[in-house]
Short mmCIF file of C-alpha atoms in Angstrom, two decimals:
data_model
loop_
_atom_site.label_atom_id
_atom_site.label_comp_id
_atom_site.label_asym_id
_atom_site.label_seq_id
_atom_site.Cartn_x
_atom_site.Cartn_y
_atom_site.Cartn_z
CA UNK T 3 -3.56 29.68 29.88
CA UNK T 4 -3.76 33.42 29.29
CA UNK T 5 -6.05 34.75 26.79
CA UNK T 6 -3.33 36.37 24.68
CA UNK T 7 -1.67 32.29 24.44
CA UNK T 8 -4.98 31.05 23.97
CA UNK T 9 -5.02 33.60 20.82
CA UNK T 10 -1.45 32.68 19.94
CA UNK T 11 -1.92 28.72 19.99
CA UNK T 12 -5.27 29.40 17.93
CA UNK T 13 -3.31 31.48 15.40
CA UNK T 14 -0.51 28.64 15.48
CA UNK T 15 -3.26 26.08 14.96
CA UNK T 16 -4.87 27.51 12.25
CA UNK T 17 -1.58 28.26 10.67
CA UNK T 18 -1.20 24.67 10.29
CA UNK T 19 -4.01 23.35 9.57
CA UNK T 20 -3.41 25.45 6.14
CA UNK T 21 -0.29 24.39 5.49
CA UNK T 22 -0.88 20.64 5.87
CA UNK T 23 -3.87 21.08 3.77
CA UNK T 24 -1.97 22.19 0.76
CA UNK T 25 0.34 19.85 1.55
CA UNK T 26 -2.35 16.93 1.01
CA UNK T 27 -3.79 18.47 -2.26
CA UNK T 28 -0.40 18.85 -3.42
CA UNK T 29 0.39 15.04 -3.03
CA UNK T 30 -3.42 14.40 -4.62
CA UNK T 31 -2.94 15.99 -7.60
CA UNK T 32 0.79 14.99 -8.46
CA UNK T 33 -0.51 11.23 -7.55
CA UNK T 34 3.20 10.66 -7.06
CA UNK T 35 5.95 9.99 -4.46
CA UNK T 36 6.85 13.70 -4.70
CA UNK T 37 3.87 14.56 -3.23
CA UNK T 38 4.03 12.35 -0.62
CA UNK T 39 7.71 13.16 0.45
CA UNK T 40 6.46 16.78 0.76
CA UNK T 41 4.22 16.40 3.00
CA UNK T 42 5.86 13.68 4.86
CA UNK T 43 8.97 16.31 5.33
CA UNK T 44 6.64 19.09 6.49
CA UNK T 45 4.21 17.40 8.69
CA UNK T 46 6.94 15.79 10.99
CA UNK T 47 6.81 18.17 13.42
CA UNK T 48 3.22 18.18 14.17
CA UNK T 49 3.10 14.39 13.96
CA UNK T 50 5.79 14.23 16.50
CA UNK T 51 4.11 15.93 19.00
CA UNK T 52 0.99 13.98 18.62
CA UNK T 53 2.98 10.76 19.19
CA UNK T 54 5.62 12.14 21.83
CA UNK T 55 8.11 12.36 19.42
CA UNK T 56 8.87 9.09 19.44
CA UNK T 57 7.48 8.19 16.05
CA UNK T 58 9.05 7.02 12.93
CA UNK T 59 9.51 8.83 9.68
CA UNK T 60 6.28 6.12 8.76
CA UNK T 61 3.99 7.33 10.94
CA UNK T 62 4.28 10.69 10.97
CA UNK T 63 2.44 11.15 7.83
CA UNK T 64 -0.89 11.30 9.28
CA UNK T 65 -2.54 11.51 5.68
CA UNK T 66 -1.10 8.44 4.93
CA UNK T 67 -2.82 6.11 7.03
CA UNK T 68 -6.13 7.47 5.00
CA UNK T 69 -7.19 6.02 2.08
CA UNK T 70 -6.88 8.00 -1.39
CA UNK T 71 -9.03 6.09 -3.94
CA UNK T 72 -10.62 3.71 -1.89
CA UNK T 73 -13.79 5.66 -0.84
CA UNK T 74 -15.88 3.01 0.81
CA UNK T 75 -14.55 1.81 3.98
CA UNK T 76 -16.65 -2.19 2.87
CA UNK T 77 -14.51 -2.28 -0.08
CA UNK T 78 -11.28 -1.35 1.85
CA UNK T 79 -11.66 -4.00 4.04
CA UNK T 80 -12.06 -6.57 1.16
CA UNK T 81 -8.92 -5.38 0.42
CA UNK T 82 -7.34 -5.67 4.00
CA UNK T 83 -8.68 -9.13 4.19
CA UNK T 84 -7.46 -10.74 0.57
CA UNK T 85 -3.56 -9.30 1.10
CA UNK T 86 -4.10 -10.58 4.87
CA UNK T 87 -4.11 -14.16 3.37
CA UNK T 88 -1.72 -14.01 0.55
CA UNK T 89 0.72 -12.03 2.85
CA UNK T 90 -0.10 -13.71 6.47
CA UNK T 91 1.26 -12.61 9.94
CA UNK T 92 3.84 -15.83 11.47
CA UNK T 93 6.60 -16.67 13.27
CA UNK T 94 8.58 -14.53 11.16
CA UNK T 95 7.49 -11.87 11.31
CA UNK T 96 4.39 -9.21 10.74
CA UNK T 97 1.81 -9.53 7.90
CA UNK T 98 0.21 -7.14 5.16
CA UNK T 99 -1.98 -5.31 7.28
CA UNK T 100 0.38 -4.59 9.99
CA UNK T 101 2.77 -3.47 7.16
CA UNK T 102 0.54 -1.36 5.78
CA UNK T 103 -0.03 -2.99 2.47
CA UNK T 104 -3.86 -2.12 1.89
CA UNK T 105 -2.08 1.72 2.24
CA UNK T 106 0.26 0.84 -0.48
CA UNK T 107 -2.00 -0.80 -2.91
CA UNK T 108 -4.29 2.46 -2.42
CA UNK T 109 -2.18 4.88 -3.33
CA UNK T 110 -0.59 2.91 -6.31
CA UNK T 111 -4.44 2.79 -7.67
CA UNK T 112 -4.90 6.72 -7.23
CA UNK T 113 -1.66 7.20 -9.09
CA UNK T 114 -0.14 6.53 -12.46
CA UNK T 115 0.22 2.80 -11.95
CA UNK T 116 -3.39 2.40 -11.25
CA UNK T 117 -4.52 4.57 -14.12
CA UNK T 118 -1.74 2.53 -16.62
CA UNK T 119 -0.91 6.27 -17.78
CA UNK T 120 2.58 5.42 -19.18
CA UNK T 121 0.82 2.09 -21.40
CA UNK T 122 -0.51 1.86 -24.68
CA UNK T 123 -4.50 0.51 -23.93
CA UNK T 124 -6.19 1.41 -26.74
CA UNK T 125 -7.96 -1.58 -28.89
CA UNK T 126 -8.66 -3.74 -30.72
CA UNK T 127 -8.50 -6.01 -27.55
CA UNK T 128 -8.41 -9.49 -27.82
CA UNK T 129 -8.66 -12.54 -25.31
CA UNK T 130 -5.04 -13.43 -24.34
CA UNK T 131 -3.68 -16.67 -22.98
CA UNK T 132 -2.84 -16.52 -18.97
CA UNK T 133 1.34 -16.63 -20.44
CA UNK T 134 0.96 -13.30 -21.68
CA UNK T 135 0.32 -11.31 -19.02
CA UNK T 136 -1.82 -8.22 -18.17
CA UNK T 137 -4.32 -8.06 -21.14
CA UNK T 138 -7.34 -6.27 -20.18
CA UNK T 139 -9.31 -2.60 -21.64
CA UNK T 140 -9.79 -2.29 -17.96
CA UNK T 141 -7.20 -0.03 -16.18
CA UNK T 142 -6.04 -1.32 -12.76
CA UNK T 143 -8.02 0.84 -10.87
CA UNK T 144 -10.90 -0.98 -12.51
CA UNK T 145 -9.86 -4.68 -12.44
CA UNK T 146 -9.51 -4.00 -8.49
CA UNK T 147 -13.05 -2.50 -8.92
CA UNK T 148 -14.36 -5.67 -10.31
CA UNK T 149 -12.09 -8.28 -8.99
CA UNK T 150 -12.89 -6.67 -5.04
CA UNK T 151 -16.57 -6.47 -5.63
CA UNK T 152 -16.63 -9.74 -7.13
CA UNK T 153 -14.82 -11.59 -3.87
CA UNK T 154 -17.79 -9.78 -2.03
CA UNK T 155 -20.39 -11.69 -4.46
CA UNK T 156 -18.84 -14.80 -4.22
CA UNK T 157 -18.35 -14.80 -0.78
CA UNK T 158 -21.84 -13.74 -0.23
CA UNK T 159 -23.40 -16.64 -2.75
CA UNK T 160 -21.25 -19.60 -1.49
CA UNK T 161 -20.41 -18.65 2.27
CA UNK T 162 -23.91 -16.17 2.85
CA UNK T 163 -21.26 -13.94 4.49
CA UNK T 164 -19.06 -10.93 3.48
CA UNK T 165 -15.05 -11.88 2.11
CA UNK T 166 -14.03 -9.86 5.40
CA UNK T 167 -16.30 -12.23 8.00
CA UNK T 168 -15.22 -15.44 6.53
CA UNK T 169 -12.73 -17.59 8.31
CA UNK T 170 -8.95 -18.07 6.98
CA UNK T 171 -9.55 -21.44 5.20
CA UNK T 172 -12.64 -19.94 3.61
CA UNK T 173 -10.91 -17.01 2.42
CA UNK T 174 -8.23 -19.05 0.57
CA UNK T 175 -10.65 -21.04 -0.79
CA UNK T 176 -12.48 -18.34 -2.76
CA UNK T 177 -8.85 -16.99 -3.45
CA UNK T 178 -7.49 -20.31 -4.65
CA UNK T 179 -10.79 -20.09 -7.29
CA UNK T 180 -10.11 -16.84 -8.33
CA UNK T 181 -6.65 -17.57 -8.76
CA UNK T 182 -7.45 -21.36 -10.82
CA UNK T 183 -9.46 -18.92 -13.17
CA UNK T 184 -13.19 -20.15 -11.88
CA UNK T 185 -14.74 -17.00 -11.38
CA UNK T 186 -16.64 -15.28 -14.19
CA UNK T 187 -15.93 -11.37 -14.18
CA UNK T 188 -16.16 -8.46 -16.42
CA UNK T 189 -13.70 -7.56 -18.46
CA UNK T 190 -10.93 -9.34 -16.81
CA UNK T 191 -10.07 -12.87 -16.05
CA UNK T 192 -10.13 -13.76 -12.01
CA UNK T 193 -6.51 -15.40 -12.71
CA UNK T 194 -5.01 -12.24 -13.91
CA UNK T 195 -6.87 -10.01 -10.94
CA UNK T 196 -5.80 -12.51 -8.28
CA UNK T 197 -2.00 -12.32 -10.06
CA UNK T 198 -2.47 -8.16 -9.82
CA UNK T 199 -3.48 -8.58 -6.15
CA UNK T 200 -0.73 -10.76 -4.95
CA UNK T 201 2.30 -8.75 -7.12
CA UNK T 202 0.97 -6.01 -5.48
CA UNK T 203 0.34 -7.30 -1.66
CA UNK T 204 4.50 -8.19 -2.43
CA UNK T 205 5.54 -5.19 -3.84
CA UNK T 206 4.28 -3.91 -0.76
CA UNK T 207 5.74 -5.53 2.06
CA UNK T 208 9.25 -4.63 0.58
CA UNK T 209 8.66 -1.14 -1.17
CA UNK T 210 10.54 1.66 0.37
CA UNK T 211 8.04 2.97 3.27
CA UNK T 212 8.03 6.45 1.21
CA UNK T 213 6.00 4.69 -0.61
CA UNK T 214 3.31 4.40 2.52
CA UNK T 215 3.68 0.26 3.01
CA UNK T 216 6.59 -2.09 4.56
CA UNK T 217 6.13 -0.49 7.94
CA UNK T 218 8.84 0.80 9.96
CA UNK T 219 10.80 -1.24 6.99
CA UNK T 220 10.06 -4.63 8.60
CA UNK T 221 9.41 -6.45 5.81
CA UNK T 222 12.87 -5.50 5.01
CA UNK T 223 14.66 -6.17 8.56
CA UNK T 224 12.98 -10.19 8.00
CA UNK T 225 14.84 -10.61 4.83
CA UNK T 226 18.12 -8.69 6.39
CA UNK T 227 17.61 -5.97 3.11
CA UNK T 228 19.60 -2.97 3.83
CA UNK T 229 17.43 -0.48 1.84
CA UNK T 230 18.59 2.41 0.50
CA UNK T 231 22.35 2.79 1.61
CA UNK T 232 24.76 5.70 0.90
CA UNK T 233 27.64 3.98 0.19
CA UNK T 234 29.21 0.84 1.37
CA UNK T 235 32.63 1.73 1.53
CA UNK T 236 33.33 0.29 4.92
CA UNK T 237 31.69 -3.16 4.50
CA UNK T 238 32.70 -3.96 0.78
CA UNK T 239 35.65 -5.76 1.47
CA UNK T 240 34.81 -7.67 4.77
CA UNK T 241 34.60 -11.59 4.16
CA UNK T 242 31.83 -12.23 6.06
CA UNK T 243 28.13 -11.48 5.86
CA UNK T 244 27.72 -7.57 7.39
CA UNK T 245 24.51 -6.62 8.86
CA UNK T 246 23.42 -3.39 8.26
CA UNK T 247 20.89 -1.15 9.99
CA UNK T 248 17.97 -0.60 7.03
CA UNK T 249 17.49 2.62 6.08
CA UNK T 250 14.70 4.47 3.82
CA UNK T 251 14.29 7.46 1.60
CA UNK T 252 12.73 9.40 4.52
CA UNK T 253 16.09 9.40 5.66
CA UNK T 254 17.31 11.71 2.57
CA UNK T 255 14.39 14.07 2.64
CA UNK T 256 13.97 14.98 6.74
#
């Protein structure tokens, strides 16, 4: 390579390392799908290039496959573990982790969901019965605080081994307690973490990928979904069960 495209693919190079770093702040600070879609539009070049182009609209979000409000990497995998088990990989198909789940749940808990911005939670708090839902002072981001670091501890006083070590059957066993109410935590009842947890691991095996989990929109080819459709026009009068090709919101925005 000459030296004047050595200084051209340097200037190129810096050029975007600029632009996809506003791009991520941009999708920090909005803590939104906006954000996300942003970058996801603007980075699919460069992501395509890294992958020979042969990426999806998924993966070429590099910044996605990072965690946002998960800082330490022990705690993630606690995470990656627990949806593992209520959402498991079978015969029909891939599980949470290889939809991207833990990804989801992350970004939910850096954004308004997580931080219950649009919900009344001021007190006075009082104990509620398991029939009435989420009633906690703790925001989500902080009953996944607890309820994750308290797997860990009970994993570590029953089974003298981390939540993430522990084989399949042991796993659901300490999840099966959390979920029966036996675990003691702070400020929240393991029954209504474990029911957070699992609505969640759900949510994200069939959320629109722009929303960084169901993968490549498998969890919605297993169940034959057709996602996010312009119109159905040429299907809605056929008499027999049409199967369409799934198709997500990165579709709208590329």
């Amino acid at each position: 390579m000459s030296e004047h495209e050595q200084k051209q693919e340097s200037t190129m190079s810096r050029r975007r390392f600029i632009r996809n770093s506003g791009l991520v702040a941009g999708g920090l600070v909005g803590g939104g799908i906006l954000g996300g879609l942003i970058g996801a539009n603007m980075n699919k070049d460069d992501a395509a290039n890294d992958n020979g182009g042969h990426g999806n609209g998924h993966d070429q979000v590099a910044f996605q496959q990072s965690p946002l409000y998960f800082t330490n990497p022990e705690i993630f995998g606690i995470l990656q573990a627990a949806v593992e088990r209520i959402y498991p990989k079978d015969e029909n198909g891939p599980g949470a982790n290889d939809l991207d789940v833990p990804f989801f749940i992350d970004r939910q808990l850096a954004g308004s969901w997580g931080n219950n911005t649009r919900e009344y939670m001021q007190g006075p708090f009082f104990p509620g019965s398991n029939f009435q839902g989420y009633q906690s002072p703790l925001k989500r981001h902080e009953v996944f605080d607890v309820g994750l670091a308290a797997l860990q501890t009970y994993s570590n006083d029953k089974h003298k081994k981390p939540f993430a070590e522990l084989e399949g059957e042991q796993q659901d066993e300490i999840l099966t307690a959390f979920e029966e109410d036996k675990v003691k935590l702070r400020g929240v009842t393991s029954r209504t973490f474990f029911n957070i947890l699992r609505a969640a691991a759900i949510e994200g095996v069939y959320a629109d990928p722009a929303y960084a989990g169901n993968k490549n929109m498998e969890g919605w080819k297993m169940k034959d979904f057709p996602g996010h459709q312009m119109s159905y026009i040429n299907q809605i009068e056929s008499k027999k069960f049409v199967e369409i090709k799934p198709n997500s919101l990165h579709s709208y925005t590329s």
